[in-house]
Coordinates of C-alpha atoms in Angstrom, one line a residue:
Chain A
M1 CA -103.6 147.1 -106.0
R2 CA -100.5 145.6 -107.5
K3 CA -99.7 148.9 -109.1
I4 CA -99.7 150.7 -105.7
V5 CA -97.5 148.0 -104.2
K6 CA -95.1 148.5 -107.0
Y7 CA -94.9 152.2 -106.4
V8 CA -94.3 151.7 -102.7
V9 CA -91.7 149.0 -103.2
L10 CA -89.8 151.1 -105.8
D11 CA -89.9 154.1 -103.5
I12 CA -88.6 152.2 -100.5
L13 CA -85.9 150.4 -102.5
R14 CA -84.7 153.8 -103.7
N15 CA -84.4 154.8 -100.0
R16 CA -81.0 153.8 -98.9
I17 CA -82.0 152.8 -95.4
V18 CA -83.3 149.5 -96.5
A19 CA -80.1 148.8 -98.5
A20 CA -78.1 149.7 -95.4
Y21 CA -80.2 147.4 -93.3
A22 CA -79.6 144.6 -95.8
A23 CA -75.9 145.3 -95.8
L24 CA -75.8 145.3 -91.9
L25 CA -77.5 142.0 -91.8
L26 CA -75.2 140.6 -94.4
V27 CA -72.1 141.7 -92.6
I28 CA -73.4 140.2 -89.3
T29 CA -74.4 137.0 -90.9
L30 CA -71.1 136.5 -92.8
T31 CA -69.1 137.4 -89.7
V32 CA -70.9 135.0 -87.4
L33 CA -71.0 132.2 -89.9
N34 CA -67.2 132.5 -90.7
L35 CA -66.1 133.0 -87.1
E36 CA -67.9 130.0 -85.6
D37 CA -66.9 126.6 -86.9
N38 CA -69.7 125.0 -85.0
N39 CA -72.8 125.4 -87.0
A40 CA -75.3 125.2 -84.1
K41 CA -73.4 127.8 -82.1
A42 CA -73.2 130.1 -85.1
L43 CA -76.9 129.8 -85.7
L44 CA -77.6 130.5 -82.0
S45 CA -75.5 133.7 -82.1
L46 CA -77.2 134.7 -85.3
L47 CA -80.6 134.0 -83.9
N48 CA -80.0 136.3 -80.9
I49 CA -78.9 139.2 -83.2
V50 CA -81.7 138.7 -85.7
L51 CA -84.3 138.6 -83.0
I52 CA -83.1 142.0 -81.7
V53 CA -82.3 143.8 -84.9
L54 CA -85.1 142.6 -87.2
P55 CA -88.2 143.6 -85.1
L56 CA -86.5 146.9 -84.2
V57 CA -85.8 147.9 -87.8
S58 CA -89.2 146.6 -89.1
V59 CA -91.3 148.4 -86.6
I60 CA -89.4 151.7 -86.6
F61 CA -88.9 151.9 -90.4
S62 CA -92.5 151.0 -91.1
T63 CA -93.8 153.5 -88.7
V64 CA -91.7 156.3 -90.0
Y65 CA -92.5 155.3 -93.6
Y66 CA -96.2 155.4 -92.9
Y67 CA -96.0 158.9 -91.5
N68 CA -94.0 160.0 -94.5
S69 CA -96.6 158.5 -96.8
V70 CA -99.4 160.5 -95.4
E71 CA -99.4 162.8 -98.5
F72 CA -99.3 159.7 -100.7
I73 CA -102.3 158.3 -98.9
E74 CA -104.2 161.6 -99.1
L75 CA -103.5 161.7 -102.8
L76 CA -104.9 158.2 -103.4
V77 CA -107.9 158.4 -101.0
C78 CA -109.7 160.9 -103.3
Q79 CA -109.2 158.6 -106.3
P80 CA -111.6 155.8 -107.1
L81 CA -109.8 153.2 -104.9
R82 CA -111.0 151.2 -102.0
R83 CA -109.5 152.5 -98.8
I84 CA -108.6 149.1 -97.5
R85 CA -106.6 148.5 -100.7
I86 CA -104.6 151.6 -100.2
L87 CA -103.6 150.6 -96.7
L88 CA -103.0 147.0 -97.7
S89 CA -100.8 148.0 -100.6
L90 CA -98.8 150.2 -98.3
Y91 CA -98.4 147.3 -95.9
W92 CA -97.4 144.8 -98.5
G93 CA -95.0 147.2 -100.1
L94 CA -93.3 147.8 -96.7
A95 CA -93.3 144.1 -95.7
F96 CA -92.0 143.0 -99.1
S97 CA -89.2 145.5 -99.1
L98 CA -88.1 144.6 -95.6
L99 CA -88.4 140.9 -96.5
I100 CA -86.1 141.4 -99.5
A101 CA -83.6 143.0 -97.3
F102 CA -83.8 140.2 -94.8
W103 CA -83.4 137.6 -97.5
V104 CA -80.4 139.3 -99.0
G105 CA -78.8 139.9 -95.6
V106 CA -79.7 136.6 -93.8
G107 CA -81.7 134.3 -95.9
V108 CA -79.4 133.6 -98.8
P109 CA -76.1 133.4 -96.8
V110 CA -77.7 131.1 -94.2
L111 CA -79.2 128.8 -96.8
C112 CA -75.8 128.7 -98.6
Y113 CA -73.8 127.9 -95.5
L114 CA -76.2 125.7 -93.6
H115 CA -78.7 124.1 -95.9
N116 CA -80.6 122.2 -93.2
E117 CA -83.9 122.4 -91.5
T118 CA -82.7 124.7 -88.7
G119 CA -81.4 127.3 -91.2
M120 CA -84.6 127.1 -93.0
L121 CA -86.6 127.6 -89.8
L122 CA -84.5 130.7 -89.0
V123 CA -85.3 132.2 -92.4
V124 CA -89.0 131.4 -92.1
S125 CA -89.4 132.8 -88.6
G126 CA -87.4 135.9 -89.5
S127 CA -89.7 136.4 -92.5
A128 CA -92.8 135.9 -90.2
L129 CA -91.4 138.5 -87.7
T130 CA -90.9 141.0 -90.5
F131 CA -94.5 140.7 -91.5
I132 CA -95.7 140.8 -87.9
F133 CA -93.8 143.9 -86.9
S134 CA -94.7 145.8 -90.0
A135 CA -98.3 145.0 -89.3
L136 CA -98.0 146.2 -85.7
A137 CA -96.3 149.3 -86.9
V138 CA -99.1 150.0 -89.4
L139 CA -101.7 149.5 -86.7
G140 CA -99.9 151.9 -84.3
S141 CA -99.5 154.6 -87.1
V142 CA -103.2 154.3 -88.1
L143 CA -104.3 154.7 -84.5
M144 CA -102.1 157.7 -83.8
R145 CA -102.3 160.9 -85.7
D146 CA -99.3 162.5 -84.0
K147 CA -95.9 161.4 -85.5
A148 CA -93.9 161.7 -82.3
R149 CA -96.4 159.6 -80.4
G150 CA -96.5 157.0 -83.2
I151 CA -92.8 156.6 -83.2
G152 CA -92.7 156.5 -79.4
F153 CA -95.3 153.8 -79.5
A154 CA -93.3 151.8 -82.0
I155 CA -90.2 152.0 -79.8
L156 CA -92.2 151.0 -76.8
L157 CA -93.7 148.1 -78.7
W158 CA -90.3 146.8 -79.6
F159 CA -89.0 147.4 -76.1
Y160 CA -92.0 145.5 -74.6
F161 CA -91.7 142.5 -76.9
S162 CA -87.8 142.2 -76.7
V163 CA -87.1 143.1 -73.1
L164 CA -90.0 143.9 -70.9
Y165 CA -92.1 140.8 -71.8
D166 CA -89.3 138.4 -70.8
A167 CA -88.8 140.2 -67.5
L168 CA -92.6 139.9 -66.8
V169 CA -92.5 136.2 -67.7
L170 CA -89.5 135.6 -65.4
F171 CA -91.3 137.5 -62.7
L172 CA -94.4 135.4 -63.1
L173 CA -92.5 132.1 -63.2
F174 CA -90.7 133.0 -59.9
Q175 CA -93.8 134.2 -58.2
F176 CA -95.7 131.1 -59.1
S177 CA -92.8 128.6 -58.9
D178 CA -94.7 126.4 -56.5
Y179 CA -97.3 125.6 -59.2
P180 CA -97.0 123.6 -62.3
L181 CA -96.4 126.3 -64.9
E182 CA -95.5 124.3 -68.0
K183 CA -98.8 124.7 -69.8
P184 CA -99.2 128.4 -68.9
A185 CA -95.6 128.8 -70.2
I186 CA -96.7 127.6 -73.6
V187 CA -99.4 130.2 -73.7
L188 CA -97.0 132.9 -72.5
G189 CA -94.7 131.9 -75.2
C190 CA -97.4 132.3 -77.8
L191 CA -98.2 135.8 -76.6
N192 CA -94.9 137.1 -77.8
P193 CA -94.0 136.4 -81.5
I194 CA -90.3 137.0 -80.7
D195 CA -90.3 134.4 -77.9
L196 CA -92.2 132.0 -80.0
S197 CA -89.6 132.1 -82.8
R198 CA -86.8 131.8 -80.3
I199 CA -88.5 128.7 -78.7
L200 CA -89.0 127.1 -82.1
L201 CA -85.4 127.5 -83.0
L202 CA -83.9 126.5 -79.7
L203 CA -85.9 123.3 -79.9
Q204 CA -84.3 122.6 -83.2
L205 CA -80.9 123.2 -81.8
D206 CA -81.2 120.7 -78.9
N207 CA -80.5 123.5 -76.5
S208 CA -83.9 122.8 -75.0
A209 CA -82.2 120.3 -72.7
M210 CA -80.9 123.3 -70.8
M211 CA -84.4 124.6 -70.3
G212 CA -85.3 121.8 -67.8
Y213 CA -88.7 120.4 -67.5
T214 CA -90.4 123.4 -69.3
G215 CA -88.1 122.7 -72.2
A216 CA -89.3 119.1 -72.3
V217 CA -92.9 120.3 -72.3
F218 CA -92.1 122.7 -75.1
R219 CA -90.4 120.0 -76.9
S220 CA -93.4 117.7 -76.7
F221 CA -95.8 120.5 -77.7
F222 CA -93.9 122.3 -80.4
G223 CA -91.6 119.5 -81.5
G224 CA -94.4 117.5 -83.1
G225 CA -96.0 118.3 -86.4
G226 CA -99.2 119.5 -84.7
G227 CA -97.3 121.9 -82.4
A228 CA -95.4 123.4 -85.4
L229 CA -98.7 124.0 -87.1
V230 CA -100.1 125.7 -84.0
A231 CA -97.0 127.9 -83.8
L232 CA -97.4 128.8 -87.5
A233 CA -101.1 129.6 -86.9
V234 CA -100.2 131.8 -83.9
L235 CA -97.6 133.7 -86.0
L236 CA -100.2 134.2 -88.8
L237 CA -102.7 135.5 -86.2
W238 CA -100.0 137.9 -84.9
M239 CA -99.8 139.3 -88.4
S240 CA -103.5 139.3 -89.4
L241 CA -105.0 140.6 -86.2
P242 CA -103.2 143.9 -86.1
L243 CA -103.7 144.3 -89.8
W244 CA -107.4 143.7 -89.5
A245 CA -107.7 146.2 -86.6
A246 CA -105.8 148.7 -88.6
M247 CA -108.1 148.3 -91.6
R248 CA -111.2 148.7 -89.5
R249 CA -109.9 151.9 -88.0
F250 CA -108.5 153.2 -91.3
N251 CA -111.9 152.8 -93.0
R252 CA -113.5 155.4 -90.8
K253 CA -110.5 157.6 -90.3
D254 CA -110.7 161.3 -91.2
L255 CA -107.8 162.4 -93.3
Chain B
M1 CA -126.7 164.4 -108.7
I2 CA -125.4 164.8 -105.2
R3 CA -127.8 164.8 -102.3
I4 CA -126.5 165.6 -98.9
S5 CA -129.0 165.0 -96.2
H6 CA -128.7 165.9 -92.5
I7 CA -125.0 165.3 -92.1
H8 CA -123.3 166.1 -88.8
K9 CA -119.6 166.0 -88.0
C10 CA -117.8 166.7 -84.7
F11 CA -114.0 167.0 -84.3
G12 CA -113.8 166.3 -80.6
R13 CA -116.2 168.8 -79.0
L14 CA -116.2 171.1 -81.9
Q15 CA -119.3 170.8 -84.1
V16 CA -118.0 171.4 -87.6
L17 CA -121.1 170.4 -89.6
N18 CA -124.5 170.8 -88.1
D19 CA -127.4 169.2 -90.0
V20 CA -126.3 170.1 -93.5
T21 CA -128.8 169.3 -96.2
L22 CA -128.0 170.2 -99.8
T23 CA -129.0 169.1 -103.3
L24 CA -126.5 169.8 -106.1
S25 CA -127.5 168.9 -109.6
K26 CA -125.9 168.6 -112.9
G27 CA -125.1 171.8 -114.8
Q28 CA -125.0 174.0 -111.8
S29 CA -121.9 175.9 -110.8
I30 CA -122.1 176.5 -107.1
A31 CA -120.1 178.9 -104.9
L32 CA -119.6 177.6 -101.4
I33 CA -119.0 180.6 -99.3
G34 CA -118.6 181.2 -95.6
P35 CA -116.2 182.6 -93.0
N36 CA -113.1 180.8 -92.0
G37 CA -113.8 177.7 -90.0
S38 CA -117.4 177.5 -91.2
G39 CA -117.0 173.9 -92.4
K40 CA -116.5 174.4 -96.1
T41 CA -113.5 172.2 -96.5
T42 CA -115.0 169.5 -94.1
L43 CA -118.1 169.4 -96.3
I44 CA -116.0 169.0 -99.4
K45 CA -113.9 166.3 -97.8
S46 CA -117.1 164.5 -96.7
L47 CA -118.2 164.4 -100.4
L48 CA -115.0 162.6 -101.2
S49 CA -115.3 160.5 -98.0
M50 CA -112.0 161.7 -96.8
V51 CA -114.0 162.7 -93.7
V52 CA -116.6 160.3 -92.6
P53 CA -119.7 162.1 -91.2
D54 CA -121.0 161.1 -87.8
S55 CA -124.6 160.9 -89.1
G56 CA -126.5 161.6 -92.2
T57 CA -126.1 160.3 -95.7
I58 CA -124.6 161.6 -98.9
R59 CA -125.9 160.1 -102.1
F60 CA -124.1 160.4 -105.4
D61 CA -126.4 159.5 -108.4
G62 CA -128.7 157.8 -105.9
A63 CA -126.1 155.5 -104.3
D64 CA -124.9 156.0 -100.8
I65 CA -121.2 156.9 -100.8
L66 CA -120.5 155.5 -97.4
H67 CA -119.4 152.1 -98.7
G68 CA -118.8 153.2 -102.3
W69 CA -115.6 154.1 -103.9
S70 CA -116.1 153.9 -107.6
Y71 CA -118.1 157.1 -107.6
R72 CA -114.9 159.0 -107.1
A73 CA -114.0 158.3 -110.7
A74 CA -116.5 161.0 -111.6
I75 CA -115.0 163.6 -109.3
G76 CA -112.1 165.9 -109.9
Y77 CA -110.8 167.3 -106.7
M78 CA -108.4 170.2 -106.2
P79 CA -107.5 170.5 -102.5
Q80 CA -106.8 173.7 -100.8
T81 CA -103.2 172.8 -100.1
G82 CA -102.1 169.9 -102.3
R83 CA -99.8 167.6 -100.5
Y84 CA -97.7 165.2 -102.6
P85 CA -95.1 162.6 -101.8
D86 CA -91.8 164.6 -101.5
N87 CA -89.5 162.5 -103.6
M88 CA -91.8 162.0 -106.6
T89 CA -91.3 164.2 -109.6
I90 CA -94.3 165.9 -111.4
A91 CA -94.0 163.3 -114.2
H92 CA -94.1 160.4 -111.6
V93 CA -97.2 161.8 -110.0
F94 CA -99.0 162.1 -113.3
D95 CA -97.9 158.7 -114.6
M96 CA -99.0 157.1 -111.4
M97 CA -102.4 158.7 -111.5
K98 CA -102.9 157.6 -115.1
D99 CA -101.6 154.2 -114.3
I100 CA -104.0 153.7 -111.4
R101 CA -107.0 154.9 -113.3
K102 CA -106.1 153.3 -116.6
D103 CA -109.2 151.0 -116.5
T104 CA -111.8 153.7 -115.7
A105 CA -110.4 156.8 -117.4
S106 CA -111.7 157.7 -120.8
A107 CA -110.0 160.6 -122.8
L108 CA -107.4 162.5 -120.9
D109 CA -107.6 166.3 -120.7
E110 CA -104.0 167.5 -120.5
E111 CA -104.8 171.1 -121.5
L112 CA -104.0 172.6 -118.1
F113 CA -100.8 170.5 -117.8
H114 CA -99.5 172.1 -121.0
A115 CA -101.1 175.6 -120.4
F116 CA -99.3 175.8 -117.0
G117 CA -96.0 174.8 -118.6
L118 CA -95.7 171.8 -116.3
A119 CA -94.2 169.8 -119.2
S120 CA -91.0 171.8 -119.1
I121 CA -90.5 171.2 -115.3
K122 CA -91.8 167.7 -115.1
N123 CA -88.6 166.2 -113.7
K124 CA -88.6 168.5 -110.7
R125 CA -89.3 166.7 -107.4
M126 CA -92.5 167.7 -105.6
R127 CA -90.5 168.7 -102.5
T128 CA -88.8 171.5 -104.5
L129 CA -91.9 173.1 -105.9
S130 CA -93.3 176.4 -104.7
G131 CA -96.8 176.6 -103.3
G132 CA -98.1 178.1 -106.6
T133 CA -96.6 175.4 -108.7
R134 CA -98.1 172.8 -106.4
Q135 CA -101.5 174.4 -107.0
K136 CA -100.9 174.1 -110.7
V137 CA -100.3 170.4 -110.3
S138 CA -103.4 170.0 -108.2
A139 CA -105.5 171.9 -110.8
S140 CA -104.1 169.9 -113.7
L141 CA -104.8 166.6 -111.8
A142 CA -108.4 167.7 -111.0
F143 CA -109.2 168.2 -114.7
L144 CA -107.1 165.4 -116.0
F145 CA -109.7 162.6 -116.2
N146 CA -112.6 164.7 -117.6
P147 CA -114.7 164.3 -114.5
S148 CA -118.4 165.2 -114.5
V149 CA -118.1 166.8 -111.1
L150 CA -115.4 169.3 -110.2
I151 CA -114.7 170.2 -106.6
L152 CA -112.3 173.1 -106.3
D153 CA -111.2 174.3 -102.9
E154 CA -109.8 177.8 -103.1
P155 CA -108.6 177.1 -106.7
T156 CA -106.9 180.4 -107.4
A157 CA -105.3 181.0 -104.0
G158 CA -101.5 181.2 -104.4
L159 CA -101.6 181.3 -108.2
D160 CA -100.0 184.1 -110.1
P161 CA -102.4 186.3 -112.2
V162 CA -101.6 184.6 -115.5
A163 CA -102.1 181.1 -114.1
A164 CA -105.3 182.2 -112.3
G165 CA -106.5 183.5 -115.6
I166 CA -105.8 180.2 -117.3
L167 CA -107.6 178.3 -114.6
R168 CA -110.6 180.7 -114.6
Q169 CA -110.9 180.2 -118.4
K170 CA -110.8 176.5 -117.9
I171 CA -113.5 176.6 -115.3
H172 CA -115.7 178.6 -117.7
A173 CA -115.1 176.2 -120.5
V174 CA -116.0 173.2 -118.3
R175 CA -119.1 175.0 -116.9
D176 CA -120.3 175.5 -120.4
E177 CA -120.0 171.8 -121.0
G178 CA -122.7 171.4 -118.4
K179 CA -120.7 169.8 -115.6
L180 CA -121.3 170.2 -111.9
I181 CA -118.8 172.6 -110.4
L182 CA -118.4 173.3 -106.7
I183 CA -116.1 176.2 -105.8
T184 CA -115.0 177.7 -102.5
S185 CA -113.2 180.9 -102.6
H186 CA -112.7 184.1 -100.6
V187 CA -112.0 186.1 -103.7
L188 CA -115.7 186.8 -104.3
A189 CA -115.1 189.1 -107.2
E190 CA -113.8 186.3 -109.4
L191 CA -116.9 184.2 -108.6
D192 CA -119.3 186.8 -110.1
D193 CA -119.3 185.5 -113.6
M194 CA -118.4 181.9 -112.7
V195 CA -121.2 180.6 -110.6
S196 CA -125.0 180.3 -110.9
E197 CA -125.8 179.4 -107.3
V198 CA -124.5 180.4 -103.9
V199 CA -124.4 178.3 -100.8
Y200 CA -123.6 180.2 -97.6
L201 CA -122.3 178.2 -94.7
Q202 CA -122.0 179.6 -91.2
E203 CA -120.8 177.7 -88.1
G204 CA -121.4 174.4 -89.9
A205 CA -125.0 175.1 -91.0
V206 CA -126.4 176.1 -94.4
K207 CA -127.7 179.7 -94.0
F208 CA -129.0 179.8 -97.5
H209 CA -128.8 178.2 -100.9
K210 CA -130.0 180.5 -103.6
T211 CA -129.4 181.2 -107.3
L212 CA -127.2 184.2 -107.9
S213 CA -130.0 186.2 -109.4
Q214 CA -132.3 185.5 -106.5
L215 CA -129.5 186.6 -104.1
Q216 CA -129.0 189.8 -106.1
K217 CA -132.8 190.5 -106.0
D218 CA -133.0 189.8 -102.2
T219 CA -130.1 192.0 -101.3
G220 CA -130.5 194.6 -104.0
E221 CA -126.8 194.3 -104.8
Q222 CA -125.4 193.4 -108.2
K223 CA -121.9 192.3 -107.1
L224 CA -121.5 189.1 -105.1
V225 CA -119.0 190.8 -102.8
R226 CA -121.5 193.4 -101.8
A227 CA -124.4 190.9 -101.6
I228 CA -122.4 188.7 -99.2
A229 CA -121.3 191.6 -97.2
H230 CA -124.9 192.7 -96.9
V231 CA -125.8 189.2 -95.7
M232 CA -123.0 189.0 -93.2
Q233 CA -123.9 192.4 -91.8
T234 CA -127.6 191.6 -91.4
A235 CA -126.6 188.2 -89.9
G236 CA -124.3 190.1 -87.5
C237 CA -127.2 192.3 -86.4
H238 CA -129.4 189.4 -85.6
A239 CA -126.8 187.6 -83.5

């Protein structure tokens, strides 16, 4: 399995898109960090950019790469290898390459400039989002045979999690504003990995005061050690569930 | 060696394999013949579990292949149209295969690799190769690990006469070693001196499985082409 991961990672690193992605992140990070003298504000700007760019690139690149690897998969499937291992190797190869790009572009500079907990949290949640969105992309591509449909699905997925979901949550909050919604809001936050990462970071930045009572509830839930563990577990679920579903489907897929 | 029992496969509403039961044993070389769309490739792909049958079992040396994977070490497969990662070179593909199968492979058989002259173009990327050269790569890969079963899907289609000759010679040599060979081809003339048995598939069902000599006796024809033509005509009359 390690061998296949190695081939995938080498192949992706030779592909210039991932290098361009790393460079783009690096430019953004350095610009933001150098322009803002207030660390918290810099981190907040960076957070907003990362939460848009990272899922988009992860999900689209992974989807396109999967469809381009169909031949590679076909070649390996008739070899004495477990199917699950082929898919997992492809996933790990993708996730690791994107992760390297993220660390080069955001992780290292952020940890150099702001070596505190908040910077650390940004790097951790960014890494988690990379894993999650690659997993979602692999699931979508395994489910859909047609390339155009698969890429369309990936774009919709990103659009849903980055834009549509927040609109839906706002709509719900307004519709049911007469009811106590603090606890459902926590659940709603967990149903979107991007929102969950954002909440975790905002809590660290003390901007939660601006979120009113809901912010206070978030703070009491996610601020403690237990809440952080729950958040981490939810992020892990977001990664493993799609992957598990993809493997189940892939095991019986006709190639 | 391979027992296929009652496998069915549908693609959507299309029934591709309909209750196929076959026993293939060691030392046989079998021609899998049938009109286009009769399920030959699907049957072959089910043997490699690239296609998962809806029902029925396939046993390889007695073990069900549904959850197995290690049995594929014993199979060399040459697909009808070999598809390879675009930006890998020929050398990359071979190195990767050898690397992946380092633990299970015994002696390597690189005869075809050299006979086809692939060594001199090994730094060409797969994307730039012609269909025929791709076929050469597929053939060399199929024979590379000395498999005891060879499954060749249209092996000589797209090969130039010289290359086709080399491949035929190789198939003969391997057959004489007593390996199980399964070939599909529409060039029936070349199968004459290659195979010992004939399986005829039509609309996803096995019409007959006979030895070549039996088929010759039944149809009164010496050449496989004429014998099959005879069968197809009589089948047409009945329909």
